[in-house]
C-alpha cells in the first residue's frame, strides 16, 4: 500500500500535459488535507512550497513585502523561464511582477479606469459586442428539420468577447484583432503543440511577444498623435513620480492587459458554459430567474478558476501555517484548490449558482496584485450569459471538450455544442 509520503510525492502539478485531463482536484484535496504547505521537490523543477489552502493564499497575497512577485512568478519545468522580472524572455518588468512601492505607482496609473465606475463607460459597448456574438451564433444552422445549430463555443463566443473587449479598451483597430489574438495564444499557450506548430516552447512564446511588441510600438505612436478616451491614451499620458511613463513600460503594460484579459475570461466563460450544460437544473434556474446572473457568474468563476497558480519568493525567514520558510525560497499558490477548500465553502464540489457567500479567490487573494480586470471580466461574462439565455437553448456538448496543456491557465481549447434558438 502506498504511504502518505509516497502518495504526495507522486503528485505532478507542474507538467503542462497533466492539465489536459482537467484539474488535479484529488491531488490538491490530498495536499489540503495532509500537507497544505508542501515542499515540492522534483527532478528538473526548481523546488517550491506548494500552497493549497484558502487562508494561506489570502495571507500570502496580502503580505507583498514578505512574499514578492519579481523573482519568480510561475513554476515550470527547468529551462522554461519563470515569468519573473529577471526572466530573459521578458524585456522589462511589468505590473504583475513588480513589487511595492513601484507596483502601486504603476497600478494607480490605470486603476480608476478599471473601477466599477470606470467600467460604466464600456458597459454599452460590451453589451453590443455580446449581443452581436450571440446573434451570430443564432444564425448558424446545420439541420433544417430539427432546427438545431452547432458551434465551437470557445471559438465563436468565449474567445470573441474578451478579445473584443480588451481591444476596445485599448483602441485596437478591428483589422488587427485577429493578429492580436494569434500572438496572445502563442505567448500564453506556448506549451501547447497546436500553437507551437513545430517550434519550441520558447520560440512560440517569443513569436507571440515579438508580434505584440511590434503592434503596440506603432500603436503608442498613433495614440500620442491622436489621443482619445481609451485606456491606451491613459497609459500614453501617464506619469510616474511626475515623469512621463517610459515607452518600454507603456508597452509592457499594454501587453500585460491584452494577455491578462484574454485567455482568463475566455476560459471562465467556456468553463462556466460547460458547468451549466452539465448541471441542466441550474441552467434552467438561471433561465427562469435572470436575477441570478450575478451570483451565477461568481460561481462560474469559483468553479473554473482559470488562473491555476502564481508564485512568490520569500524575502525574510517566516512561516506559513507554522511551517518555517527561509528567505530565497519560493512558493506556488494554487487558486482552484483554494476555491474548493472545505473549511471555507460548504459543499465545495457542488456547482451552485445561488451560492452565498462566495468570496472565491479566482481573481487572487485580495492583496496587492488582486486582478485589475475583475470588474471588466464580470461585466463581459454577465453580458454574454444574459444574451445567451435570452436567445439560445437546448445546449448539448458534442464530443469531449479539449483542454489546454498549461499549468498556468486552465483552459478549454474547443467546446463543440449543439443548440436551438428560443
Ligand atoms: C475571469 C477572468 C480573470 C481571471 C480569473 C483573472 C485572474 C487574475 C489573477 C489570479 C491575478 C493575480 C492576483 C494576485 O496575484 O493576487 C490577476 C492579476 C491581474 N489581472 Fe486578471 N483575471 C481575469 C481577467 C482579467 C482582465 C479582463 C484583465 C484586464 C484587462 C485582467 C488584468 C489583470 C492585471 C493587469 C493583473 C495584475 C494586477 C497587479 O499585478 O496589480 N485580468 N488576474
XYZ file of C-alpha atoms and ligand atoms in Angstrom:
465
model
C 0.000 0.000 0.000
C 1.251 3.473 -0.842
C 2.375 5.500 2.156
C 1.186 9.072 2.582
C 4.637 10.399 1.707
C 4.786 8.393 -1.491
C 1.239 9.461 -2.449
C 2.227 13.094 -2.019
C 5.499 12.598 -3.836
C 3.894 11.202 -6.965
C 1.720 14.267 -7.415
C 2.673 16.246 -10.524
C 1.454 19.840 -10.576
C 3.993 21.272 -12.972
C 3.939 19.260 -16.200
C 1.614 21.109 -18.608
C 0.117 17.958 -20.154
C -1.255 16.910 -16.740
C -3.838 19.650 -17.155
C -5.140 18.273 -20.436
C -7.007 15.736 -18.310
C -8.597 18.541 -16.272
C -7.538 19.979 -12.916
C -5.853 17.577 -10.450
C -8.665 18.001 -7.877
C -7.899 14.825 -5.945
C -4.211 15.705 -5.647
C -4.975 19.193 -4.372
C -7.511 17.763 -1.911
C -4.856 15.362 -0.625
C -2.399 18.215 -0.162
C -5.008 20.416 1.557
C -5.778 17.604 3.960
C -2.332 16.165 4.605
C 0.263 18.745 3.628
C -1.208 22.196 2.923
C 2.302 23.666 2.941
C 4.172 21.015 0.991
C 7.797 21.115 -0.200
C 7.540 20.258 -3.890
C 10.911 18.912 -4.955
C 11.183 17.015 -8.236
C 13.984 16.427 -10.754
C 14.128 19.230 -13.321
C 12.000 21.642 -11.304
C 13.319 24.415 -9.038
C 11.730 23.353 -5.737
C 8.948 25.409 -4.165
C 6.369 25.332 -1.394
C 3.013 24.168 -2.732
C 0.216 26.136 -1.024
C -3.293 24.753 -1.358
C -5.448 26.276 1.420
C -7.615 29.389 1.082
C -6.454 31.170 4.261
C -2.781 30.714 3.463
C -3.148 32.012 -0.095
C -5.016 35.029 1.174
C -2.437 35.777 3.893
C 0.476 35.443 1.447
C -1.228 37.659 -1.153
C -1.782 40.345 1.470
C 1.859 40.497 2.528
C 3.688 41.652 -0.620
C 6.784 42.693 1.348
C 7.482 39.201 2.663
C 6.257 37.443 -0.476
C 7.457 39.247 -3.584
C 6.494 38.700 -7.220
C 9.559 39.975 -9.060
C 11.822 36.905 -8.860
C 9.599 34.026 -9.814
C 6.007 34.346 -10.935
C 5.332 30.875 -12.294
C 6.606 27.373 -11.619
C 7.678 25.313 -14.610
C 9.919 22.505 -15.654
C 13.566 23.571 -15.838
C 14.680 25.940 -18.573
C 11.251 27.280 -19.489
C 11.511 30.715 -17.846
C 9.857 31.722 -14.610
C 7.918 34.849 -15.604
C 9.841 36.963 -13.072
C 11.290 40.368 -13.828
C 14.673 38.725 -14.460
C 13.266 36.271 -16.952
C 15.359 36.895 -20.092
C 12.338 36.328 -22.351
C 10.588 39.371 -20.875
C 12.259 42.579 -21.959
C 11.090 44.621 -18.966
C 9.293 44.134 -15.684
C 5.547 44.748 -15.700
C 2.767 45.338 -13.189
C 2.243 41.725 -12.291
C 5.898 41.035 -11.460
C 6.629 44.370 -9.759
C 6.826 44.823 -6.004
C 5.943 47.690 -3.655
C 6.488 50.598 -3.731
C 6.978 50.593 -7.551
C 3.972 48.402 -8.121
C 1.471 50.798 -6.522
C 2.653 53.702 -8.657
C 2.138 51.775 -11.870
C -1.150 50.310 -10.754
C -2.503 53.750 -9.843
C -1.806 54.918 -13.388
C -4.843 52.975 -14.650
C -6.755 51.618 -11.648
C -9.518 54.234 -11.843
C -10.298 53.114 -15.371
C -10.934 49.568 -14.124
C -13.125 50.514 -11.153
C -16.854 49.674 -11.334
C -17.398 53.361 -12.138
C -14.710 53.392 -14.820
C -16.340 50.371 -16.404
C -19.664 52.135 -16.926
C -18.186 53.871 -20.000
C -17.643 50.451 -21.566
C -20.876 48.836 -20.456
C -22.953 49.635 -23.539
C -20.177 48.722 -25.930
C -19.545 45.392 -24.193
C -23.236 44.677 -24.273
C -23.413 45.407 -28.003
C -20.456 43.107 -28.653
C -22.044 40.330 -26.580
C -25.352 40.719 -28.384
C -23.645 40.620 -31.750
C -21.663 37.493 -30.806
C -24.791 35.647 -29.656
C -26.860 36.828 -32.650
C -24.247 35.403 -34.979
C -24.385 32.091 -33.133
C -28.168 32.099 -33.533
C -27.648 32.301 -37.308
C -25.687 29.023 -37.524
C -27.967 26.378 -38.920
C -26.986 22.784 -39.550
C -30.232 20.888 -39.556
C -33.269 22.340 -41.329
C -35.551 19.621 -39.972
C -34.726 19.851 -36.290
C -33.699 23.487 -36.388
C -30.537 22.530 -34.453
C -27.374 24.588 -34.706
C -23.752 23.832 -33.883
C -20.691 25.786 -32.895
C -17.382 25.631 -31.132
C -18.390 27.692 -28.117
C -14.774 28.648 -27.419
C -14.050 29.983 -30.884
C -17.450 31.523 -31.576
C -18.355 33.008 -28.201
C -15.945 32.642 -25.289
C -12.857 33.818 -27.185
C -14.592 36.585 -29.123
C -15.894 38.580 -26.206
C -12.735 39.187 -24.138
C -10.618 39.908 -27.157
C -13.111 42.407 -28.475
C -13.459 43.978 -25.025
C -9.749 44.414 -24.454
C -9.148 45.635 -27.992
C -11.972 48.115 -27.487
C -10.420 49.230 -24.207
C -7.039 49.789 -25.868
C -8.480 51.235 -29.077
C -7.002 48.471 -31.286
C -8.432 48.765 -34.821
C -10.730 45.972 -35.907
C -8.481 44.714 -38.691
C -5.747 43.933 -36.142
C -7.916 41.934 -33.718
C -7.099 38.588 -35.364
C -3.340 39.193 -35.198
C -3.548 40.173 -31.547
C -5.498 37.000 -30.856
C -2.888 34.781 -32.503
C 0.051 36.440 -30.704
C -1.782 36.031 -27.399
C -2.336 32.329 -27.994
C 1.308 31.814 -28.873
C 2.503 33.613 -25.783
C 0.146 32.131 -23.214
C -0.357 28.723 -24.789
C 3.299 28.188 -25.703
C 3.280 24.754 -24.050
C 0.595 23.588 -26.419
C 1.753 21.706 -29.546
C -1.051 23.252 -31.583
C 0.274 26.751 -31.030
C 3.897 25.600 -31.308
C 3.449 24.427 -34.907
C 6.861 22.743 -34.919
C 8.598 25.411 -32.847
C 9.975 25.016 -29.342
C 8.058 26.467 -26.418
C 10.477 29.319 -26.150
C 10.286 30.120 -29.864
C 6.494 30.060 -29.723
C 6.479 32.306 -26.690
C 8.914 34.700 -28.326
C 6.980 34.838 -31.592
C 3.923 35.879 -29.590
C 5.682 38.531 -27.542
C 7.510 39.978 -30.564
C 4.264 40.221 -32.513
C 2.606 42.089 -29.660
C 5.593 44.386 -29.186
C 5.652 45.261 -32.882
C 1.988 46.125 -32.945
C 1.948 48.168 -29.738
C 5.107 50.137 -30.509
C 3.312 51.571 -33.516
C 0.041 51.922 -31.596
C 1.657 54.049 -28.874
C 2.850 56.473 -31.546
C -0.648 56.668 -33.022
C -2.167 57.499 -29.623
C 0.437 60.175 -28.967
C -0.597 61.845 -32.219
C -4.328 61.218 -31.788
C -5.287 60.917 -28.112
C -8.760 59.542 -27.375
C -10.861 58.215 -24.482
C -9.186 54.788 -24.402
C -7.071 53.232 -21.639
C -4.272 53.245 -24.239
C -4.318 57.034 -24.170
C -4.429 57.000 -20.342
C -1.240 54.943 -20.468
C 0.466 57.102 -23.063
C -0.238 60.181 -20.913
C 0.548 58.538 -17.542
C 3.196 59.894 -15.198
C 5.299 58.062 -12.625
C 6.845 60.264 -9.903
C 5.988 63.308 -12.009
C 7.781 61.997 -15.129
C 6.158 60.559 -18.259
C 5.912 56.772 -18.062
C 8.852 55.358 -20.097
C 7.885 53.986 -23.500
C 9.086 50.474 -22.609
C 6.811 50.465 -19.578
C 3.788 51.642 -21.576
C 4.484 48.827 -23.986
C 4.704 46.102 -21.379
C 1.659 47.495 -19.540
C -0.470 47.344 -22.682
C 0.757 43.851 -23.476
C 0.006 42.681 -19.950
C -3.570 43.989 -20.259
C -4.047 42.135 -23.541
C -2.605 38.905 -22.165
C -4.246 39.015 -18.764
C -7.654 39.938 -20.095
C -7.948 37.398 -22.841
C -7.457 33.761 -22.017
C -8.606 34.078 -18.428
C -12.036 35.441 -19.278
C -12.317 33.114 -22.256
C -11.818 30.106 -20.041
C -14.087 31.295 -17.261
C -16.801 31.745 -19.913
C -16.332 28.396 -21.637
C -15.817 26.545 -18.344
C -18.911 28.275 -16.951
C -20.877 27.231 -20.010
C -19.749 23.637 -19.664
C -20.753 23.661 -15.990
C -24.227 24.953 -16.891
C -24.678 22.276 -19.547
C -23.529 19.596 -17.108
C -25.993 20.917 -14.500
C -29.164 21.392 -16.533
C -31.290 22.164 -13.470
C -29.023 25.119 -12.700
C -29.126 26.248 -16.308
C -32.929 26.161 -16.165
C -32.946 28.059 -12.914
C -30.823 30.819 -14.444
C -33.074 30.932 -17.482
C -36.231 31.320 -15.409
C -34.670 33.772 -12.976
C -32.139 36.031 -14.730
C -31.739 37.948 -11.450
C -29.426 35.047 -10.542
C -26.951 36.175 -13.181
C -24.537 37.937 -10.819
C -24.280 35.045 -8.400
C -24.130 32.549 -11.293
C -21.117 34.393 -12.715
C -19.393 34.296 -9.309
C -19.984 30.571 -9.092
C -18.632 30.071 -12.623
C -15.510 31.943 -11.547
C -15.098 29.863 -8.400
C -15.797 26.656 -10.281
C -13.460 27.282 -13.205
C -10.674 29.310 -11.514
C -8.861 29.760 -14.821
C -5.596 31.027 -13.322
C -4.025 27.862 -11.953
C -1.270 29.437 -9.894
C 1.099 32.303 -9.323
C 4.382 32.065 -7.452
C 6.062 34.295 -4.878
C 9.570 34.483 -3.405
C 10.130 34.741 0.354
C 12.222 37.804 1.310
C 12.809 37.014 5.002
C 12.615 33.960 7.184
C 8.961 33.438 8.019
C 6.362 30.727 8.448
C 3.104 29.735 6.841
C 0.682 27.615 8.882
C 3.549 27.000 11.312
C 5.879 25.704 8.597
C 9.176 27.637 8.570
C 10.321 29.149 5.273
C 13.687 30.656 4.506
C 14.463 33.839 2.619
C 15.017 32.992 -1.041
C 12.637 30.038 -1.169
C 9.659 30.230 -3.490
C 6.046 29.110 -3.240
C 3.142 28.491 -5.611
C -0.458 29.337 -4.725
C -2.996 27.040 -6.368
C -6.115 29.207 -6.700
C -8.502 26.459 -7.859
C -7.584 24.442 -4.788
C -8.413 27.402 -2.505
C -11.771 27.621 -4.233
C -12.589 24.069 -3.197
C -11.329 24.481 0.371
C -13.820 22.645 2.571
C -13.057 24.943 5.524
C -14.395 27.921 3.593
C -17.008 26.631 1.146
C -19.926 24.404 2.027
C -20.257 21.521 -0.422
C -17.229 22.865 -2.358
C -17.507 20.229 -5.082
C -21.067 21.199 -5.961
C -21.782 23.760 -8.636
C -24.454 26.030 -7.161
C -25.360 29.291 -8.884
C -27.165 30.504 -5.743
C -24.059 30.116 -3.558
C -23.744 32.893 -0.995
C -21.375 33.992 0.354
C -18.953 33.221 -2.452
C -15.682 35.030 -1.733
C -13.688 32.931 -4.186
C -10.027 33.539 -4.991
C -10.290 33.231 -8.774
C -9.047 36.834 -9.071
C -6.366 36.351 -6.418
C -6.138 36.632 -2.654
C -7.483 40.187 -2.199
C -3.977 41.622 -1.904
C -1.607 43.988 -3.688
C -1.923 42.269 -7.094
C -5.647 41.488 -6.978
C -6.880 41.229 -10.550
C -7.095 44.686 -12.084
C -9.620 43.470 -14.659
C -12.034 41.719 -12.282
C -14.830 44.217 -12.940
C -14.283 44.011 -16.671
C -14.311 40.200 -16.655
C -17.550 40.163 -14.646
C -19.143 42.680 -16.983
C -18.222 40.581 -20.018
C -19.470 37.341 -18.540
C -22.772 38.831 -17.416
C -23.384 40.307 -20.862
C -22.586 37.077 -22.670
C -24.794 34.900 -20.469
C -27.645 37.428 -20.379
C -27.890 37.420 -24.172
C -27.259 33.704 -24.362
C -30.102 32.661 -22.042
C -32.406 35.086 -23.802
C -31.746 33.723 -27.288
C -30.376 30.175 -27.308
C -31.357 26.982 -25.527
C -31.250 23.169 -25.540
C -27.460 23.031 -25.379
C -25.702 19.704 -25.677
C -21.971 19.001 -25.708
C -20.831 17.179 -28.859
C -17.756 15.022 -28.173
C -15.158 15.602 -25.497
C -14.104 19.170 -24.643
C -10.391 19.620 -25.415
C -8.293 21.137 -22.669
C -5.185 23.306 -22.882
C -1.849 21.858 -21.785
C -0.799 24.536 -19.288
C -0.009 24.661 -15.587
C -0.674 28.409 -15.593
C -4.006 28.870 -17.363
C -6.681 26.207 -17.078
C -8.458 26.213 -20.344
C -10.829 24.589 -22.746
C -9.492 24.796 -26.277
C -12.605 23.529 -28.002
C -16.139 23.002 -26.794
C -18.413 21.775 -29.559
C -22.059 22.276 -28.711
C -25.388 21.907 -30.460
C -28.368 24.067 -29.533
C -31.633 25.598 -30.603
C -32.973 29.127 -30.747
C -35.505 30.324 -28.165
C -12.059 35.590 -15.435
C -11.107 36.364 -15.782
C -9.876 36.661 -14.988
C -9.265 35.949 -14.001
C -9.695 34.614 -13.430
C -8.105 36.707 -13.572
C -7.244 36.310 -12.557
C -6.196 37.064 -12.089
C -5.322 36.676 -11.005
C -5.427 35.378 -10.212
C -4.413 37.664 -10.831
C -3.279 37.696 -9.794
C -3.836 38.152 -8.475
C -2.866 38.170 -7.344
O -1.656 37.964 -7.555
O -3.314 38.379 -6.202
C -4.692 38.675 -11.821
C -3.964 39.826 -11.972
C -4.187 40.717 -12.995
N -5.226 40.703 -13.912
Fe -6.684 39.352 -14.053
N -8.021 37.832 -14.327
C -9.087 37.859 -15.197
C -9.394 38.849 -16.111
C -8.649 39.975 -16.321
C -8.969 41.008 -17.258
C -10.207 41.057 -18.138
C -7.953 41.892 -17.189
C -7.765 43.158 -17.981
C -7.829 43.853 -18.617
C -7.013 41.465 -16.188
C -5.868 42.121 -15.808
C -5.066 41.770 -14.760
C -3.882 42.516 -14.367
C -3.339 43.764 -15.048
C -3.337 41.867 -13.265
C -2.084 42.263 -12.477
C -2.502 43.167 -11.363
C -1.372 43.595 -10.486
O -0.303 42.979 -10.501
O -1.556 44.585 -9.750
N -7.476 40.278 -15.686
N -5.795 38.281 -12.565
